[in-house]
CSV table of C-alpha atoms in Angstrom, one decimal:
chain,number,residue,atom,x,y,z
A,1,MET,CA,28.4,132.9,116.0
A,2,ARG,CA,27.2,129.7,114.4
A,3,LEU,CA,27.0,129.2,110.9
A,4,ARG,CA,24.6,126.9,109.4
A,5,ALA,CA,25.5,123.9,107.4
A,6,PRO,CA,24.1,125.3,104.0
A,7,ALA,CA,25.8,128.5,104.5
A,8,VAL,CA,28.8,126.9,104.8
A,9,LEU,CA,28.4,124.8,101.9
A,10,ALA,CA,27.6,128.0,99.8
A,11,LEU,CA,30.5,129.6,101.0
A,12,ALA,CA,32.7,126.6,100.1
A,13,LEU,CA,31.1,126.4,96.6
A,14,THR,CA,31.5,130.1,96.1
A,15,LEU,CA,35.3,130.0,96.9
A,16,ALA,CA,35.7,126.7,94.8
A,17,LEU,CA,33.7,127.5,91.9
A,18,PRO,CA,36.0,130.0,90.2
A,19,SER,CA,38.9,127.7,90.4
A,20,ALA,CA,36.9,124.8,88.9
A,21,VAL,CA,35.7,127.0,86.1
A,22,LEU,CA,39.3,128.4,85.6
A,23,ALA,CA,40.5,124.9,85.4
A,24,GLN,CA,37.9,123.7,83.0
A,25,GLY,CA,38.5,126.8,81.0
A,26,ARG,CA,42.1,126.2,80.7
A,27,ASP,CA,41.6,122.7,79.5
A,28,VAL,CA,40.8,123.9,76.0
A,29,TYR,CA,44.3,125.1,75.9
A,30,LEU,CA,46.0,122.0,76.9
A,31,LEU,CA,47.5,119.4,74.3
A,32,PRO,CA,47.1,115.6,74.9
A,33,VAL,CA,50.6,114.3,75.3
A,34,PRO,CA,50.8,111.2,72.6
A,35,ALA,CA,52.2,107.9,74.2
A,36,ALA,CA,55.8,107.4,73.1
A,37,ASP,CA,55.0,104.4,70.9
A,38,MET,CA,52.1,106.5,69.3
A,39,LEU,CA,54.4,109.3,68.4
A,40,GLY,CA,57.1,106.8,67.3
A,41,SER,CA,54.5,105.3,65.0
A,42,MET,CA,53.4,108.6,63.9
A,43,MET,CA,57.0,109.7,63.0
A,44,GLY,CA,58.2,106.3,61.8
A,45,ARG,CA,55.4,105.9,59.3
A,46,ALA,CA,55.8,107.7,56.2
A,47,GLN,CA,53.1,110.1,55.3
A,48,PRO,CA,51.0,109.2,52.2
A,49,GLY,CA,51.9,111.0,49.0
A,50,VAL,CA,51.0,114.4,47.6
A,51,SER,CA,52.0,114.1,44.1
A,52,ALA,CA,52.4,111.2,41.6
A,53,SER,CA,54.6,112.6,38.9
A,54,SER,CA,55.3,116.4,39.4
A,55,PRO,CA,58.1,117.7,41.5
A,56,ILE,CA,57.2,119.7,44.7
A,57,GLY,CA,58.4,122.4,46.7
A,58,TYR,CA,59.4,120.8,49.8
A,59,GLY,CA,62.8,118.6,50.3
A,60,PRO,CA,64.9,116.9,52.7
A,61,ARG,CA,67.4,118.3,55.3
A,62,ALA,CA,70.8,117.4,56.3
A,63,GLY,CA,70.5,113.8,57.8
A,64,ASP,CA,67.8,112.6,55.5
A,65,VAL,CA,68.6,109.7,53.0
A,66,PHE,CA,66.0,107.7,50.9
A,67,ALA,CA,65.9,105.1,48.3
A,68,GLY,CA,63.1,103.7,46.1
A,69,PHE,CA,62.0,102.2,42.8
A,70,GLY,CA,59.5,102.6,40.1
A,71,TYR,CA,57.8,100.2,37.9
A,72,GLN,CA,55.7,100.7,34.9
A,73,ALA,CA,53.9,97.8,33.1
A,74,LYS,CA,54.2,99.4,29.8
A,75,ALA,CA,56.7,102.1,29.6
A,76,PRO,CA,55.9,105.0,26.9
A,77,GLY,CA,57.6,104.4,23.7
A,78,THR,CA,58.5,100.8,23.9
A,79,GLY,CA,55.2,99.3,25.5
A,80,ALA,CA,57.6,97.0,27.6
A,81,SER,CA,57.8,97.0,31.3
A,82,ASP,CA,60.8,98.8,33.0
A,83,GLY,CA,61.8,100.3,36.2
A,84,SER,CA,64.4,102.7,37.8
A,85,PHE,CA,66.2,102.6,41.0
A,86,SER,CA,66.9,105.8,42.9
A,87,VAL,CA,69.0,107.0,46.0
A,88,GLY,CA,69.2,110.1,47.6
A,89,ALA,CA,70.0,112.7,50.4
A,90,GLY,CA,69.5,115.8,51.9
A,91,PHE,CA,71.6,118.8,52.9
A,92,LEU,CA,71.7,121.8,54.8
A,93,ASN,CA,68.5,123.1,56.5
A,94,PRO,CA,65.5,124.4,54.7
A,95,ASN,CA,64.1,126.0,58.0
A,96,ARG,CA,67.1,128.2,58.2
A,97,VAL,CA,68.1,129.3,54.7
A,98,MET,CA,67.6,126.4,52.4
A,99,GLY,CA,68.1,122.8,52.0
A,100,LEU,CA,69.6,120.7,49.0
A,101,GLU,CA,68.2,117.6,47.7
A,102,VAL,CA,70.6,115.3,45.3
A,103,VAL,CA,69.2,112.2,43.8
A,104,LEU,CA,71.0,109.6,41.5
A,105,THR,CA,69.0,107.4,39.5
A,106,SER,CA,69.8,104.3,37.6
A,107,LEU,CA,67.3,104.5,34.6
A,108,SER,CA,65.7,101.8,32.6
A,109,THR,CA,67.0,99.3,35.3
A,110,ILE,CA,64.9,96.3,34.3
A,111,ARG,CA,65.6,96.5,30.7
A,112,GLY,CA,69.1,97.8,30.6
A,113,GLY,CA,70.5,96.8,33.9
A,114,PHE,CA,71.4,98.4,37.1
A,115,GLY,CA,74.1,101.5,36.6
A,116,GLN,CA,73.9,101.4,32.9
A,117,ARG,CA,72.3,104.7,32.7
A,118,VAL,CA,72.4,107.0,35.5
A,119,ALA,CA,71.3,110.3,35.9
A,120,MET,CA,71.3,113.1,38.6
A,121,ALA,CA,69.0,115.5,39.9
A,122,ALA,CA,69.4,118.3,42.5
A,123,LYS,CA,66.9,120.9,44.0
A,124,ALA,CA,67.4,123.9,46.3
A,125,HIS,CA,64.5,124.3,48.8
A,126,THR,CA,63.0,126.5,51.5
A,127,SER,CA,59.8,127.0,53.3
A,128,PHE,CA,58.4,130.4,53.4
A,129,ALA,CA,55.2,131.6,54.7
A,130,GLY,CA,53.8,128.2,54.9
A,131,TRP,CA,54.9,127.3,51.4
A,132,GLY,CA,57.6,124.9,50.1
A,133,LEU,CA,59.5,126.6,47.4
A,134,GLY,CA,61.8,124.6,45.1
A,135,VAL,CA,64.1,125.0,42.2
A,136,GLY,CA,65.5,122.0,40.6
A,137,LEU,CA,67.5,120.5,37.7
A,138,SER,CA,66.9,117.0,36.8
A,139,ASN,CA,68.2,114.5,34.1
A,140,VAL,CA,71.9,115.4,34.3
A,141,GLN,CA,73.6,112.6,32.4
A,142,LEU,CA,76.3,110.9,34.5
A,143,ASN,CA,76.5,107.5,32.7
A,144,GLY,CA,74.8,106.3,29.4
A,145,GLU,CA,71.9,108.1,28.0
A,146,THR,CA,69.3,109.8,29.8
A,147,ASP,CA,65.8,110.2,28.9
A,148,ALA,CA,65.9,113.8,27.9
A,149,ASP,CA,68.1,116.7,28.3
A,150,PRO,CA,68.7,118.6,31.5
A,151,SER,CA,65.5,120.3,32.7
A,152,VAL,CA,65.1,123.1,35.1
A,153,TYR,CA,61.8,123.6,37.1
A,154,ALA,CA,60.3,125.6,40.0
A,155,ALA,CA,57.9,124.3,42.3
A,156,ALA,CA,55.8,125.8,45.0
A,157,THR,CA,53.7,123.4,47.3
A,158,ARG,CA,51.3,123.9,50.2
A,159,ALA,CA,49.4,121.7,52.3
A,160,PHE,CA,46.1,122.9,54.4
A,161,ARG,CA,44.0,121.5,56.7
A,162,ILE,CA,40.5,120.9,55.7
A,163,ARG,CA,38.9,119.8,58.9
A,164,SER,CA,39.6,118.2,62.3
A,165,GLY,CA,39.3,114.4,62.7
A,166,PRO,CA,41.0,111.3,61.4
A,167,TYR,CA,39.3,111.5,58.0
A,168,LEU,CA,39.8,113.7,55.1
A,169,ASN,CA,41.3,116.0,57.3
A,170,ALA,CA,44.0,117.9,54.9
A,171,GLY,CA,44.9,118.5,51.3
A,172,SER,CA,47.6,120.0,49.3
A,173,ILE,CA,48.3,122.1,46.1
A,174,ASN,CA,51.2,122.1,44.2
A,175,ILE,CA,52.1,124.3,41.0
A,176,GLY,CA,55.3,124.7,38.9
A,177,VAL,CA,56.9,125.5,35.7
A,178,GLY,CA,59.6,123.8,33.9
A,179,ASN,CA,61.3,123.3,30.7
A,180,GLY,CA,62.7,119.8,29.2
A,181,VAL,CA,60.7,117.1,30.4
A,182,PHE,CA,58.2,119.3,31.8
A,183,ARG,CA,57.0,120.7,28.4
A,184,PHE,CA,53.6,119.4,27.0
A,185,ALA,CA,53.6,116.3,25.0
A,186,ASP,CA,53.5,118.1,21.7
A,187,ALA,CA,56.4,120.3,22.5
A,188,GLN,CA,58.5,117.3,23.4
A,189,LEU,CA,57.6,115.4,20.6
A,190,LYS,CA,58.3,118.3,18.3
A,191,ASP,CA,61.5,119.2,20.5
A,192,GLU,CA,60.1,123.0,20.8
A,193,GLU,CA,61.9,125.3,23.1
A,194,THR,CA,59.0,126.0,25.4
A,195,VAL,CA,58.1,125.6,29.0
A,196,GLY,CA,55.1,123.5,30.5
A,197,VAL,CA,53.1,124.0,33.7
A,198,PHE,CA,52.5,121.2,36.1
A,199,LEU,CA,50.0,120.9,38.6
A,200,SER,CA,49.1,118.4,41.3
A,201,SER,CA,46.7,118.3,44.4
A,202,SER,CA,45.9,115.7,46.9
A,203,LEU,CA,43.4,114.8,49.5
A,204,ARG,CA,44.5,112.9,52.5
A,205,LEU,CA,42.0,110.1,53.2
A,206,ASN,CA,43.4,109.3,56.6
A,207,SER,CA,46.7,108.8,58.4
A,208,TRP,CA,48.0,106.3,55.9
A,209,SER,CA,46.5,107.0,52.5
A,210,SER,CA,45.7,109.7,50.2
A,211,ALA,CA,44.4,110.3,46.7
A,212,ILE,CA,46.2,112.2,44.1
A,213,ILE,CA,45.6,114.1,40.9
A,214,ASP,CA,48.7,115.2,38.8
A,215,PHE,CA,49.0,117.3,35.7
A,216,ASN,CA,52.4,117.1,34.1
A,217,SER,CA,53.6,117.3,30.8
A,218,GLY,CA,50.2,117.6,29.4
A,219,ALA,CA,49.4,114.0,30.9
A,220,THR,CA,47.0,113.4,33.8
A,221,THR,CA,47.8,110.9,36.3
A,222,LEU,CA,45.3,109.6,39.1
A,223,ALA,CA,47.0,107.8,42.0
A,224,LEU,CA,46.6,106.2,45.5
A,225,SER,CA,49.3,106.5,48.1
A,226,PHE,CA,49.7,104.5,51.1
A,227,ALA,CA,51.9,104.4,53.9
A,228,PRO,CA,50.9,101.0,55.0
A,229,MET,CA,53.1,100.0,57.9
A,230,LYS,CA,52.9,101.4,61.3
A,231,ASN,CA,56.6,101.3,62.2
A,232,VAL,CA,58.3,101.3,58.7
A,233,PRO,CA,58.6,104.5,56.7
A,234,LEU,CA,57.6,102.9,53.5
A,235,ILE,CA,55.3,104.6,50.8
A,236,ILE,CA,53.6,102.7,47.8
A,237,THR,CA,51.9,104.5,45.2
A,238,PRO,CA,50.2,103.0,42.4
A,239,ALA,CA,49.0,105.2,39.7
A,240,ILE,CA,47.4,105.4,36.4
A,241,ASN,CA,49.4,107.4,34.3
A,242,ASP,CA,48.6,109.7,31.1
A,243,LEU,CA,44.7,109.1,31.0
A,244,SER,CA,44.5,110.7,27.8
A,245,GLY,CA,47.3,108.8,26.0
A,246,GLU,CA,49.6,112.1,25.4
A,247,PHE,CA,52.4,110.0,25.0
A,248,GLY,CA,50.8,106.9,23.3
A,249,GLU,CA,49.1,104.3,25.1
A,250,LYS,CA,46.4,105.4,27.5
A,251,ALA,CA,46.3,104.7,31.1
A,252,ARG,CA,49.6,103.0,31.8
A,253,LEU,CA,49.7,101.3,35.2
A,254,SER,CA,52.7,102.1,37.4
A,255,VAL,CA,53.9,101.6,41.0
A,256,GLY,CA,56.4,103.3,43.1
A,257,ALA,CA,57.8,102.3,46.4
A,258,GLY,CA,60.3,104.3,48.7
A,259,MET,CA,61.7,104.4,51.9
A,260,SER,CA,63.6,107.1,53.9
A,261,TRP,CA,65.7,107.2,56.9
A,262,LYS,CA,67.4,110.0,59.1
A,263,TYR,CA,70.9,109.3,60.5
B,1,MET,CA,76.3,105.2,60.4
B,2,ASN,CA,73.4,105.0,62.7
B,3,ILE,CA,70.5,105.1,60.7
B,4,THR,CA,67.2,105.3,62.6
B,5,ARG,CA,63.8,105.2,61.4
B,6,VAL,CA,62.7,108.2,59.8
B,7,LEU,CA,61.5,111.0,61.5
B,8,PHE,CA,59.2,113.4,59.7
B,9,ALA,CA,59.3,111.3,56.9
B,10,ALA,CA,57.2,113.8,55.1
B,11,ALA,CA,59.9,116.1,54.5
B,12,VAL,CA,62.0,113.2,53.1
B,13,ALA,CA,59.6,111.5,51.0
B,14,VAL,CA,58.2,114.8,49.8
B,15,ALA,CA,61.5,115.2,48.4
B,16,LEU,CA,62.1,111.9,47.4
B,17,PRO,CA,60.1,111.8,44.3
B,18,SER,CA,60.4,115.4,43.2
B,19,SER,CA,63.5,115.0,41.4
B,20,VAL,CA,63.2,111.2,40.6
B,21,THR,CA,59.7,111.5,39.2
B,22,ALA,CA,60.6,114.3,37.1
B,23,GLN,CA,63.5,112.3,35.6
B,24,THR,CA,61.3,109.0,35.1
B,25,ASP,CA,57.9,110.0,34.3
B,26,ASN,CA,58.2,111.7,31.1
B,27,PRO,CA,59.1,109.8,28.0
B,28,SER,CA,61.7,111.1,26.1
B,29,SER,CA,61.2,112.8,22.9
B,30,GLY,CA,61.9,109.9,20.4
B,31,SER,CA,64.1,107.8,22.3
B,32,GLY,CA,61.7,105.5,23.1
B,33,SER,CA,62.8,105.4,26.6
B,34,ALA,CA,61.9,103.0,28.9
B,35,LEU,CA,61.0,104.9,32.0
B,36,MET,CA,58.1,105.0,33.9
B,37,GLY,CA,55.8,106.6,36.0
B,38,SER,CA,55.4,107.6,39.3
B,39,VAL,CA,58.2,106.5,41.4
B,40,MET,CA,58.0,106.9,45.0
B,41,THR,CA,55.4,109.6,46.1
B,42,VAL,CA,55.9,112.6,48.1
B,43,GLY,CA,55.1,112.3,51.8
B,44,TYR,CA,52.3,114.3,53.1
B,45,PRO,CA,53.4,117.5,54.4
B,46,GLY,CA,50.2,118.3,56.3
B,47,SER,CA,51.3,117.8,59.8
B,48,GLY,CA,54.2,117.3,62.0
B,49,PHE,CA,57.3,118.5,59.9
B,50,ALA,CA,55.7,120.6,57.5
B,51,GLY,CA,53.8,122.7,60.1
B,52,PHE,CA,56.8,122.7,62.3
B,53,ALA,CA,58.7,123.9,59.5
B,54,GLY,CA,56.5,126.2,58.0
B,55,LEU,CA,55.5,128.0,61.3
B,56,THR,CA,59.2,128.2,62.3
B,57,GLN,CA,59.8,130.0,59.0
B,58,SER,CA,57.0,132.2,59.4
B,59,PHE,CA,57.9,133.1,63.0
B,60,LEU,CA,61.6,133.8,62.2
B,61,GLY,CA,60.7,136.0,59.3
B,62,ALA,CA,57.9,138.0,61.3
B,63,THR,CA,58.1,141.7,60.8
B,64,GLY,CA,54.7,142.5,62.1
B,65,GLY,CA,52.5,140.3,64.0
B,66,VAL,CA,51.7,136.9,63.3
B,67,SER,CA,48.0,135.4,63.6
B,68,VAL,CA,47.7,132.1,65.6
B,69,PRO,CA,44.5,130.3,66.4
B,70,ASP,CA,42.8,130.7,69.9
B,71,PRO,CA,41.0,127.5,70.7
B,72,ALA,CA,38.9,129.2,73.5
B,73,SER,CA,37.3,131.6,71.2
B,74,GLY,CA,37.8,129.8,67.8
B,75,GLY,CA,39.2,133.0,66.5
B,76,MET,CA,42.8,134.5,65.9
B,77,VAL,CA,45.3,136.2,68.3
B,78,THR,CA,48.1,138.1,67.2
B,79,VAL,CA,51.6,137.4,68.5
B,80,SER,CA,54.0,140.4,68.2
B,81,GLY,CA,56.8,140.2,65.6
B,82,ALA,CA,59.4,140.2,68.4
B,83,VAL,CA,58.0,137.2,70.2
B,84,ALA,CA,57.2,135.6,67.1
B,85,ARG,CA,61.0,135.8,66.0
B,86,ALA,CA,61.9,134.7,69.5
B,87,ILE,CA,60.1,131.7,69.3
B,88,GLY,CA,61.6,131.1,65.7
B,89,PHE,CA,64.9,131.1,67.1
B,90,LEU,CA,63.8,128.5,69.7
B,91,LEU,CA,62.5,126.2,67.2
B,92,THR,CA,65.7,126.3,65.1
B,93,GLY,CA,67.4,125.2,68.4
B,94,THR,CA,69.3,128.4,68.8
B,95,PRO,CA,71.3,128.6,72.0
B,96,CYS,CA,69.8,131.1,74.6
B,97,ALA,CA,70.5,134.7,74.1
B,98,GLU,CA,68.1,137.7,74.4
B,99,HIS,CA,65.3,135.5,72.5
B,100,CYS,CA,64.9,133.4,75.5
B,101,ALA,CA,64.3,136.1,77.7
B,102,ILE,CA,61.7,137.4,75.5
B,103,ALA,CA,60.0,133.9,75.0
B,104,ARG,CA,60.0,133.2,78.8
B,105,GLU,CA,58.2,136.4,79.6
B,106,ALA,CA,55.7,135.8,76.7
B,107,PHE,CA,55.1,132.4,78.2
B,108,GLY,CA,54.1,133.7,81.6
B,109,GLY,CA,57.5,134.2,83.1
B,110,THR,CA,57.1,131.4,85.4
B,111,SER,CA,59.5,128.6,86.1
B,112,ALA,CA,57.5,126.4,84.0
B,113,ALA,CA,58.0,129.0,81.1
B,114,GLY,CA,61.5,128.6,81.5
B,115,LEU,CA,61.5,125.0,81.3
B,116,LEU,CA,59.3,125.3,78.1
B,117,VAL,CA,61.9,127.5,76.5
B,118,ASP,CA,64.4,124.9,77.4
B,119,ALA,CA,62.1,122.2,75.7
B,120,LEU,CA,61.6,124.1,72.7
B,121,ILE,CA,65.3,124.6,72.0
B,122,ALA,CA,65.6,120.8,72.4
B,123,LEU,CA,62.8,120.4,70.0
B,124,GLY,CA,64.3,122.7,67.6
B,125,ALA,CA,67.6,120.9,67.6
B,126,ASP,CA,66.2,117.6,66.8
B,127,GLN,CA,62.7,116.6,66.3
B,128,ASN,CA,62.1,113.1,67.8
B,129,PRO,CA,59.3,111.3,69.9
B,130,THR,CA,61.0,112.3,72.9
B,131,THR,CA,61.6,116.0,72.4
B,132,VAL,CA,58.0,116.5,71.0
B,133,ALA,CA,56.3,114.7,73.9
B,134,ALA,CA,58.6,116.9,76.3
B,135,ALA,CA,57.8,120.0,74.5
B,136,ILE,CA,54.1,119.2,74.7
B,137,GLN,CA,54.4,118.3,78.5
B,138,ALA,CA,56.4,121.6,79.0
B,139,TYR,CA,53.8,123.7,77.2
B,140,ASN,CA,50.8,122.2,79.2
B,141,ALA,CA,52.8,122.7,82.5
B,142,ALA,CA,53.5,126.4,81.5
B,143,VAL,CA,49.7,126.9,81.0
B,144,GLN,CA,48.9,125.5,84.3
B,145,ALA,CA,51.4,127.5,85.9
B,146,LEU,CA,49.6,130.7,85.1
B,147,SER,CA,48.3,132.5,87.9
B,148,ALA,CA,44.5,132.3,88.9
B,149,GLY,CA,42.5,134.2,86.3
B,150,GLN,CA,45.2,134.4,83.8
B,151,THR,CA,44.7,132.6,80.3
B,152,PRO,CA,47.5,131.7,77.8
B,153,GLY,CA,48.7,134.9,76.0
B,154,PRO,CA,49.7,134.8,72.3
B,155,GLY,CA,53.2,133.6,72.9
B,156,LEU,CA,51.8,130.6,74.3
B,157,LEU,CA,49.2,130.0,71.7
B,158,ALA,CA,51.9,130.4,69.2
B,159,VAL,CA,53.8,127.5,70.7
B,160,ARG,CA,50.5,125.8,71.0
B,161,SER,CA,49.9,126.3,67.2
B,162,VAL,CA,53.3,124.5,66.3
B,163,LEU,CA,52.9,121.5,69.0
B,164,SER,CA,49.2,120.9,67.8
B,165,GLY,CA,50.9,119.8,64.2
B,166,PHE,CA,52.4,116.6,66.3
B,167,VAL,CA,49.0,115.9,68.0
B,168,GLN,CA,46.3,114.5,65.5
């Protein structure tokens, strides 16, 4: 029996079509494999910030270390510029039970000198149902005077995807409560034994920048955060602090910068 | 100490400021303190690490089903609690025991599925560009190794939801 060419072609197409359709159908499940240098830059580049002044629920794990400084043109109370320097590390694993963060800060480093006033902070944190949950203690005096009594806080943070694509694709929400330095300005100035609420939210503008609004101690801060260098895990965050002047002068300019490593 | 460039800077940087800023951004009551505002800011936990950490924790703690996205339908599918927990164990780098068999079966039962199990354990033990790329490649291979007419099940889609956080 002779088969006509069109019939052979039709038969071939019939046999080939399902596999072609299937292959095409499976494509939707596949993930692009990023080039090694792209992955390296993604991971080497720090992520822009989600909070400007409020603590958050996420934290480092064992093997993470970090350092940074902050500068404010007009520090509250003095009107003079000042800065601090901090180093810290993570311990344990928040993905299993909990992580622990420990930070040492040289306070008032520009005016008072490095190490003249040192405070410690610690935070236990874990991840649960997509939230970062942390409980921390800050302002523990180690050397010289601290700015305030030790303060305890709890924070919950969640990041969420807004849309696909490289721009405006994610946001975050952070909420917490604490005493001491987390009290509202009035309560701090009157030294009332109360607790304060802090809230912050951010919008990721692109892979290397974000915009932040932060409400802490009754003061509102607006900030932009940048991870400017492709292969260096540096974060720089300029901010306008205390828009309403809860602690005196309004809209104090500050900038923070930090880097972190894994060993 | 062999310090390498930070991996998952999000988590570290996220933690970085939290305590620090708490110390420095608030003026003391009456001390005229010198400290200042936002120190370093917080890394963005929107992808990579946070997605990985969050999903791992969700899978580990699953008592019932866990919903994961299905890119074909645009909807969600449910992965069983047992499979979710098995994947959670893989993503924490737990060496093979019963959970590997459960996961391998959930990934299609092929040899590629077995390699995906190994790749996920390696990823769980250490998240770096090499292990991430290897896990994505192993996932793709497991999908392509499915028999004709078969589409990825909830187990593979759960893995996809984790790995997609690294691909933006």
